[in-house]
Amino acid sequence: MEEKSKKDHRVLLNQGEENELEVFGYQTQNLRRAFCLTVSVLTCGVLLLVFYWRPQWSVWASCISCPLEEADTILLRTTLRCIQVQKIRYVWDNVEKRFQKVGLLADSYSCYDIHHMFGLGLTNEEQEVRRLVCGPNAIEVEIQPIWKLLIKQVLNPFYVFQAFTLTLWLSQGYIPYSVAIIILSVLSIVLSVYDLRQQSVKLHNLVEGHNKVQVKIIVKDKGVQELESRLLVPGDVLILPGKFSLPCDAVLIDGSCVVNESMLTGESIPVTKTPLPHVEDTMPWKSRSAEDHRKHILFCGTEVIQVKPPGQGPVRAVVLQTGYNTAKGDLVRSILYPRPLNFKLYSDAFKFIVFLAGLGLVGFFYALGVYVYHGVSPGDTAAMALLLLTVTVPPVLPAALTTGIMYAQKRLMKKKIFCISPQRINMCGQINLVCFDKTGTLTEDGLDLWGTVPTADNCFQEVHSFTSGKALAWSPLCAAMASCHSLILLDGTIQGDPLDLKMFEGTAWIMEDCNVDYYDIRTSDANIIIKPGPKASWSPVEAITVLRQFPFSSSLQRMSVVAQLSGEGHFHVYMKGAPEMLAKFCRSETVPKNFPQELRNYTVQGFRVIALAHKALSVGKLSEVESLSREKVESELTFLGLLIMENRLKKETRPVLKELSEACIRTVMVTGDNLQTAITVAKNSEMIPPGSQVILVEASEPEEYAPASVTWQLVENQDNGPGINETYINMGSSSVPAGEKGSCCHFAMSGKSYQVLFQHFNSLLPKILVNGTIFARMSPGQKSSLVEEFQKLNYYVGMCGDGANDCGALKMAHAGISLSEQEASVASPFTSKTANIECVPQLIKEGRAALVSSFGVFKYLTMYGIIQFIGTALLYWQLQLFGNYQYIMQDIAITLMVCLTMSSTHAYPKLAPYRPAGQLLSPPLLLSVLLNTCFTCIVQICAFLYVKQQPWYCEVYRYSECFLDNLSNFSTNMSFGRNWTRNATLVPGSILSFEGTSLWPITTINCITVAFIFSKGKPFRKPIYTNYIFLLLLISALGITVFIFFSDFQDIYQGMELIPTITSWRVSILVATLIQFCVAFFVEDAILQNRELWLLIKKTFGFCSKSQYRKWQKKLAEDSTWPPTNRTDYSGDGKNGSYVNQGYESPEQIPKGKLKWGGQTTEQHFWTRL
């Protein structure tokens, strides 16, 4: 019973999806709640603050676990049986005993169900119930009040600690630096609030229009009604009037329409939508249409630009999804709730700050012991102990790190790269793999017609070249090119896919508005006619009308139309698509026997090849045409020939890929184009270096009596004459030479093969991905999946695409760079205004510079805190402290100014062949802090002890009156009646001392020197002398410090609260700091930053990378049977087996479901966590 109760207490939301969530049920207990309130009162609200930072603790403290159906709290304060998570509403289902997502029609409905259950509309009663359950159809982005944003910022744990620190300092009279930090913090908070507010307003304005659309719907038994779009519910029947902005996701059930989906795809290309077929079966409607179901869906946020009513009735659509369940809602949610940054720097930074706070805690107890031992009053003891506690965590830390990111963001903006997620800039410094889309990214966006290769009598004919200027002769091939496309005539302008447009222009035919004189049969679908233009060749056909269209989709790789030629009583089918796909739908006797060789002849030269086919339909009635299924239309066709189009590389592509290769950054092509074309483009762009081996991986689904299989074919080069470097697949027995295995081997595969490997060869997939370079015919979902699989191997993945089909992958990657400015790219972290891949190395350079700067600032501020901590702790030993102006010199004149300019050094213009360290808790960095701590500790302690041995030394803090009487040579008697220090004056002279005078120049110069040492330039940043302001500040600070120390001006010494000493002692102090600088600089530069030395140490002691891809590379290098060539392997069984290579079996293989991203837990930005 108890086990069942535990099971009912927990359920999963969105199981198996990216946003999978665990939900636990709790019931409030009044006694527990009263106890929590009492404790909150007794602790003056501290418990409430803790509960604000950790809401789940509040639930655990005041509630007990219970079955979800009895719960009134689901880790968040909410209502019974209904919760809202990330804007999605869930309702408790008593039958299923789980939460169900609401606001959408179930996918289980068949085409018949949708037409007959919802085709006539919902009743008013059904609408009211659905509105109550599903909520309004609105994408509402709240503009948060400024006071709320301020409270969220101020209650950040770091700012709470900062407020405590500054309050303590102000109470002890340390005003100037405290005021400076307050001003800086206020500016930081105000800028953050302003930025958040602006983002909120922009997003609100982006979606606000969506919520105020007037729509017409059909109400059952009542006819057409007009209402506001926010009242729509799933199941409503929407009437499409014409030009119209869609306020929801809907499935088209009558008529067809043309929409602009640039909001989703990033391309302003009209897309034709067709109605859901009338079929009587029980198969779910999405399953029936497979991946092509999107052709029936009208997505929220897209624009209907043209409707084609069926006969006399209106164009109708059934509402599928409302509110945040829609496509636009999902886009907005991806902005509101981005994936948490999985970057080690931020978790390490949090641990580092905890360590510094722990060091401060040690100082706190040390100070307590010293002051209690000397019998100081409890109030003064507590104040001094708390002061030492606050020394180690510099309050300027968040401002300094944020400044570095701002500098990088500003430099990126100058290069026309815009960022909506600044924290990802640091992550760009770790990128070691970049995925590129091909068309529009590596190659030119537009295509040029090269020629056609018609067929006749089962043979390819002479090539017709478009460059000859001769018009294309009339033939079924010409008719296919003129009619088989998705172009539309909008306001007298032909619009549509660039490929379709180029193909149509090649026929020299034109489009005109519908005219009954040209053809006998007129339907509402045919609102334009296609006829020969003035420059077209002679044609026996006056016009062509398209009666039905089966749109192109990337998953089907084809499109077809049913058309009628004027003067004819029968109908024709024309089809175009990927050659290898289209050939499957043609009668084998019509496909030339040398089709594979001819196709390869063009694809290896980098041409884009489209195949065309045709058949005459046997049906004679228009009504029969409208009821034909796609399967019936697309069968038994006659192969017509090939259309050859040229897709040139962008001039920037080859140099950029070479630059990335030299920087040891992997490049991968992920495209929807033909595999052979992709291989050729990869070779021409030198993504695959000359002389490298390419292995084609072809995987097949399991069949009835055969398991899934994977075939490895070696692709070889053969010189076939001038200008042609043919690539062909070797079916013989050759293999990869032993010396060329591993890094020179590149795998190429199609999206279909990738899917089979993903499902049936999960142990083989990581091995292939380690050397996978070309992934062709990839759907948008497969692109996202591929990026995720690379991340599971611990690659830091960049994705660069034009936004068309890359939106999912752009969001999934660590750094997605969109070359499109459309709304679809809003969720991409980076957007480049320059539409070529030059932005990729620029972003990586700035990322590396920002990352190195962040590490340098963090190391400096850590050392600055430790330096001050050591000096202050030594003075505490004799109940003393540095003077206010001594601290001001270090805190404002050096640290504050240095930290705000240290990160402004520009990125180095050349990419280094290795990445900067990605972890704060790495041996070089930890050793750097540890050794510099030792150096400063040794110098300060030696100075502290050695000054006591000097013959002129006097314990000023004990014998101040005697000392002051004998100091006439240097100063007048100083008045100590007022409080000059951060603490209440404990004894008359608690600041003036030879120890303090000796330690202050050491600590101050030490702060300057570590700033110089940690500002490393090459190979990730330009040399330090290029950062003029930073260098000037360092030199000025050093000069002022030396001047103060060596000057004998009474006013300066009195103001700085120093004691004049003999010149030889001052020189000794300066020499000691110089020696410390030289030693620290040598250790940092020659040892800790010596990459060759660390590689040697790793090799000597056998340290190996923890990255999964490194482990696989090492294992595969030791495997004599890898890579396999010219063989076929099978999965363990016919259903779900795992591949096992008998020659190599890995005992450390991690099951796919258990792979983590680099073993790292998901961390938010550490300031948020603080």
PDB file of N, CA and C in Angstrom, residues 1031-1066:
ATOM      1  N   LEU A1031      46.967  49.420 -19.659  1.00  0.00           N
ATOM      2  CA  LEU A1031      48.412  49.554 -19.425  1.00  0.00           C
ATOM      3  C   LEU A1031      48.732  50.898 -18.775  1.00  0.00           C
ATOM      4  N   LEU A1032      48.060  51.948 -19.228  1.00  0.00           N
ATOM      5  CA  LEU A1032      48.275  53.269 -18.654  1.00  0.00           C
ATOM      6  C   LEU A1032      47.882  53.296 -17.176  1.00  0.00           C
ATOM      7  N   LEU A1033      46.775  52.635 -16.847  1.00  0.00           N
ATOM      8  CA  LEU A1033      46.326  52.577 -15.454  1.00  0.00           C
ATOM      9  C   LEU A1033      47.333  51.830 -14.577  1.00  0.00           C
ATOM     10  N   LEU A1034      47.873  50.712 -15.099  1.00  0.00           N
ATOM     11  CA  LEU A1034      48.860  49.942 -14.335  1.00  0.00           C
ATOM     12  C   LEU A1034      50.112  50.776 -14.072  1.00  0.00           C
ATOM     13  N   ILE A1035      50.619  51.413 -15.130  1.00  0.00           N
ATOM     14  CA  ILE A1035      51.841  52.213 -14.985  1.00  0.00           C
ATOM     15  C   ILE A1035      51.598  53.380 -14.028  1.00  0.00           C
ATOM     16  N   SER A1036      50.418  54.014 -14.178  1.00  0.00           N
ATOM     17  CA  SER A1036      50.100  55.153 -13.304  1.00  0.00           C
ATOM     18  C   SER A1036      49.996  54.704 -11.850  1.00  0.00           C
ATOM     19  N   ALA A1037      49.325  53.591 -11.614  1.00  0.00           N
ATOM     20  CA  ALA A1037      49.163  53.087 -10.243  1.00  0.00           C
ATOM     21  C   ALA A1037      50.514  52.737  -9.634  1.00  0.00           C
ATOM     22  N   LEU A1038      51.372  52.096 -10.449  1.00  0.00           N
ATOM     23  CA  LEU A1038      52.702  51.730  -9.956  1.00  0.00           C
ATOM     24  C   LEU A1038      53.515  52.984  -9.646  1.00  0.00           C
ATOM     25  N   GLY A1039      53.463  53.965 -10.547  1.00  0.00           N
ATOM     26  CA  GLY A1039      54.212  55.203 -10.337  1.00  0.00           C
ATOM     27  C   GLY A1039      53.746  55.944  -9.096  1.00  0.00           C
ATOM     28  N   ILE A1040      52.434  56.026  -8.907  1.00  0.00           N
ATOM     29  CA  ILE A1040      51.893  56.732  -7.733  1.00  0.00           C
ATOM     30  C   ILE A1040      52.284  56.016  -6.445  1.00  0.00           C
ATOM     31  N   THR A1041      52.224  54.697  -6.465  1.00  0.00           N
ATOM     32  CA  THR A1041      52.579  53.922  -5.260  1.00  0.00           C
ATOM     33  C   THR A1041      54.041  54.143  -4.884  1.00  0.00           C
ATOM     34  N   VAL A1042      54.933  54.034  -5.867  1.00  0.00           N
ATOM     35  CA  VAL A1042      56.368  54.235  -5.606  1.00  0.00           C
ATOM     36  C   VAL A1042      56.624  55.670  -5.143  1.00  0.00           C
ATOM     37  N   PHE A1043      55.934  56.615  -5.794  1.00  0.00           N
ATOM     38  CA  PHE A1043      56.102  58.018  -5.416  1.00  0.00           C
ATOM     39  C   PHE A1043      55.691  58.244  -3.963  1.00  0.00           C
ATOM     40  N   ILE A1044      54.538  57.729  -3.572  1.00  0.00           N
ATOM     41  CA  ILE A1044      54.060  57.899  -2.188  1.00  0.00           C
ATOM     42  C   ILE A1044      55.047  57.282  -1.209  1.00  0.00           C
ATOM     43  N   PHE A1045      55.533  56.087  -1.556  1.00  0.00           N
ATOM     44  CA  PHE A1045      56.408  55.360  -0.638  1.00  0.00           C
ATOM     45  C   PHE A1045      57.760  56.056  -0.464  1.00  0.00           C
ATOM     46  N   PHE A1046      58.273  56.647  -1.557  1.00  0.00           N
ATOM     47  CA  PHE A1046      59.605  57.238  -1.487  1.00  0.00           C
ATOM     48  C   PHE A1046      59.579  58.747  -1.217  1.00  0.00           C
ATOM     49  N   SER A1047      58.419  59.355  -1.283  1.00  0.00           N
ATOM     50  CA  SER A1047      58.374  60.803  -1.026  1.00  0.00           C
ATOM     51  C   SER A1047      58.514  61.070   0.472  1.00  0.00           C
ATOM     52  N   ASP A1048      59.020  62.214   0.792  1.00  0.00           N
ATOM     53  CA  ASP A1048      59.155  62.587   2.199  1.00  0.00           C
ATOM     54  C   ASP A1048      58.256  63.771   2.523  1.00  0.00           C
ATOM     55  N   PHE A1049      57.147  63.857   1.793  1.00  0.00           N
ATOM     56  CA  PHE A1049      56.244  64.962   2.026  1.00  0.00           C
ATOM     57  C   PHE A1049      55.355  64.661   3.232  1.00  0.00           C
ATOM     58  N   GLN A1050      55.343  65.600   4.147  1.00  0.00           N
ATOM     59  CA  GLN A1050      54.610  65.397   5.396  1.00  0.00           C
ATOM     60  C   GLN A1050      53.121  65.174   5.133  1.00  0.00           C
ATOM     61  N   ASP A1051      52.523  65.979   4.239  1.00  0.00           N
ATOM     62  CA  ASP A1051      51.081  65.887   3.996  1.00  0.00           C
ATOM     63  C   ASP A1051      50.702  64.529   3.403  1.00  0.00           C
ATOM     64  N   ILE A1052      51.556  64.029   2.512  1.00  0.00           N
ATOM     65  CA  ILE A1052      51.264  62.733   1.895  1.00  0.00           C
ATOM     66  C   ILE A1052      51.324  61.628   2.937  1.00  0.00           C
ATOM     67  N   TYR A1053      52.385  61.621   3.742  1.00  0.00           N
ATOM     68  CA  TYR A1053      52.512  60.574   4.760  1.00  0.00           C
ATOM     69  C   TYR A1053      51.399  60.669   5.799  1.00  0.00           C
ATOM     70  N   GLN A1054      51.046  61.910   6.143  1.00  0.00           N
ATOM     71  CA  GLN A1054      49.986  62.072   7.128  1.00  0.00           C
ATOM     72  C   GLN A1054      48.655  61.595   6.553  1.00  0.00           C
ATOM     73  N   GLY A1055      48.394  61.969   5.292  1.00  0.00           N
ATOM     74  CA  GLY A1055      47.139  61.554   4.665  1.00  0.00           C
ATOM     75  C   GLY A1055      47.046  60.050   4.471  1.00  0.00           C
ATOM     76  N   MET A1056      48.157  59.430   4.076  1.00  0.00           N
ATOM     77  CA  MET A1056      48.165  57.983   3.833  1.00  0.00           C
ATOM     78  C   MET A1056      48.396  57.190   5.109  1.00  0.00           C
ATOM     79  N   GLU A1057      48.639  57.875   6.216  1.00  0.00           N
ATOM     80  CA  GLU A1057      48.850  57.227   7.520  1.00  0.00           C
ATOM     81  C   GLU A1057      50.015  56.242   7.479  1.00  0.00           C
ATOM     82  N   LEU A1058      51.134  56.758   6.921  1.00  0.00           N
ATOM     83  CA  LEU A1058      52.377  55.983   6.841  1.00  0.00           C
ATOM     84  C   LEU A1058      53.420  56.605   7.755  1.00  0.00           C
ATOM     85  N   ILE A1059      54.469  55.830   8.065  1.00  0.00           N
ATOM     86  CA  ILE A1059      55.574  56.306   8.900  1.00  0.00           C
ATOM     87  C   ILE A1059      56.832  56.374   8.035  1.00  0.00           C
ATOM     88  N   PRO A1060      57.521  57.502   8.015  1.00  0.00           N
ATOM     89  CA  PRO A1060      58.767  57.583   7.247  1.00  0.00           C
ATOM     90  C   PRO A1060      59.789  56.571   7.754  1.00  0.00           C
ATOM     91  N   THR A1061      60.464  55.921   6.803  1.00  0.00           N
ATOM     92  CA  THR A1061      61.534  54.971   7.163  1.00  0.00           C
ATOM     93  C   THR A1061      62.795  55.361   6.406  1.00  0.00           C
ATOM     94  N   ILE A1062      63.893  54.710   6.739  1.00  0.00           N
ATOM     95  CA  ILE A1062      65.150  55.027   6.069  1.00  0.00           C
ATOM     96  C   ILE A1062      65.077  54.550   4.613  1.00  0.00           C
ATOM     97  N   THR A1063      65.795  55.213   3.751  1.00  0.00           N
ATOM     98  CA  THR A1063      65.730  54.941   2.303  1.00  0.00           C
ATOM     99  C   THR A1063      66.134  53.507   1.978  1.00  0.00           C
ATOM    100  N   SER A1064      67.158  52.994   2.676  1.00  0.00           N
ATOM    101  CA  SER A1064      67.622  51.632   2.370  1.00  0.00           C
ATOM    102  C   SER A1064      66.522  50.599   2.606  1.00  0.00           C
ATOM    103  N   TRP A1065      65.709  50.855   3.629  1.00  0.00           N
ATOM    104  CA  TRP A1065      64.600  49.917   3.898  1.00  0.00           C
ATOM    105  C   TRP A1065      63.549  49.995   2.783  1.00  0.00           C
ATOM    106  N   ARG A1066      63.302  51.186   2.319  1.00  0.00           N
ATOM    107  CA  ARG A1066      62.335  51.344   1.240  1.00  0.00           C
ATOM    108  C   ARG A1066      62.834  50.648  -0.032  1.00  0.00           C
TER     109      ARG A1066
END
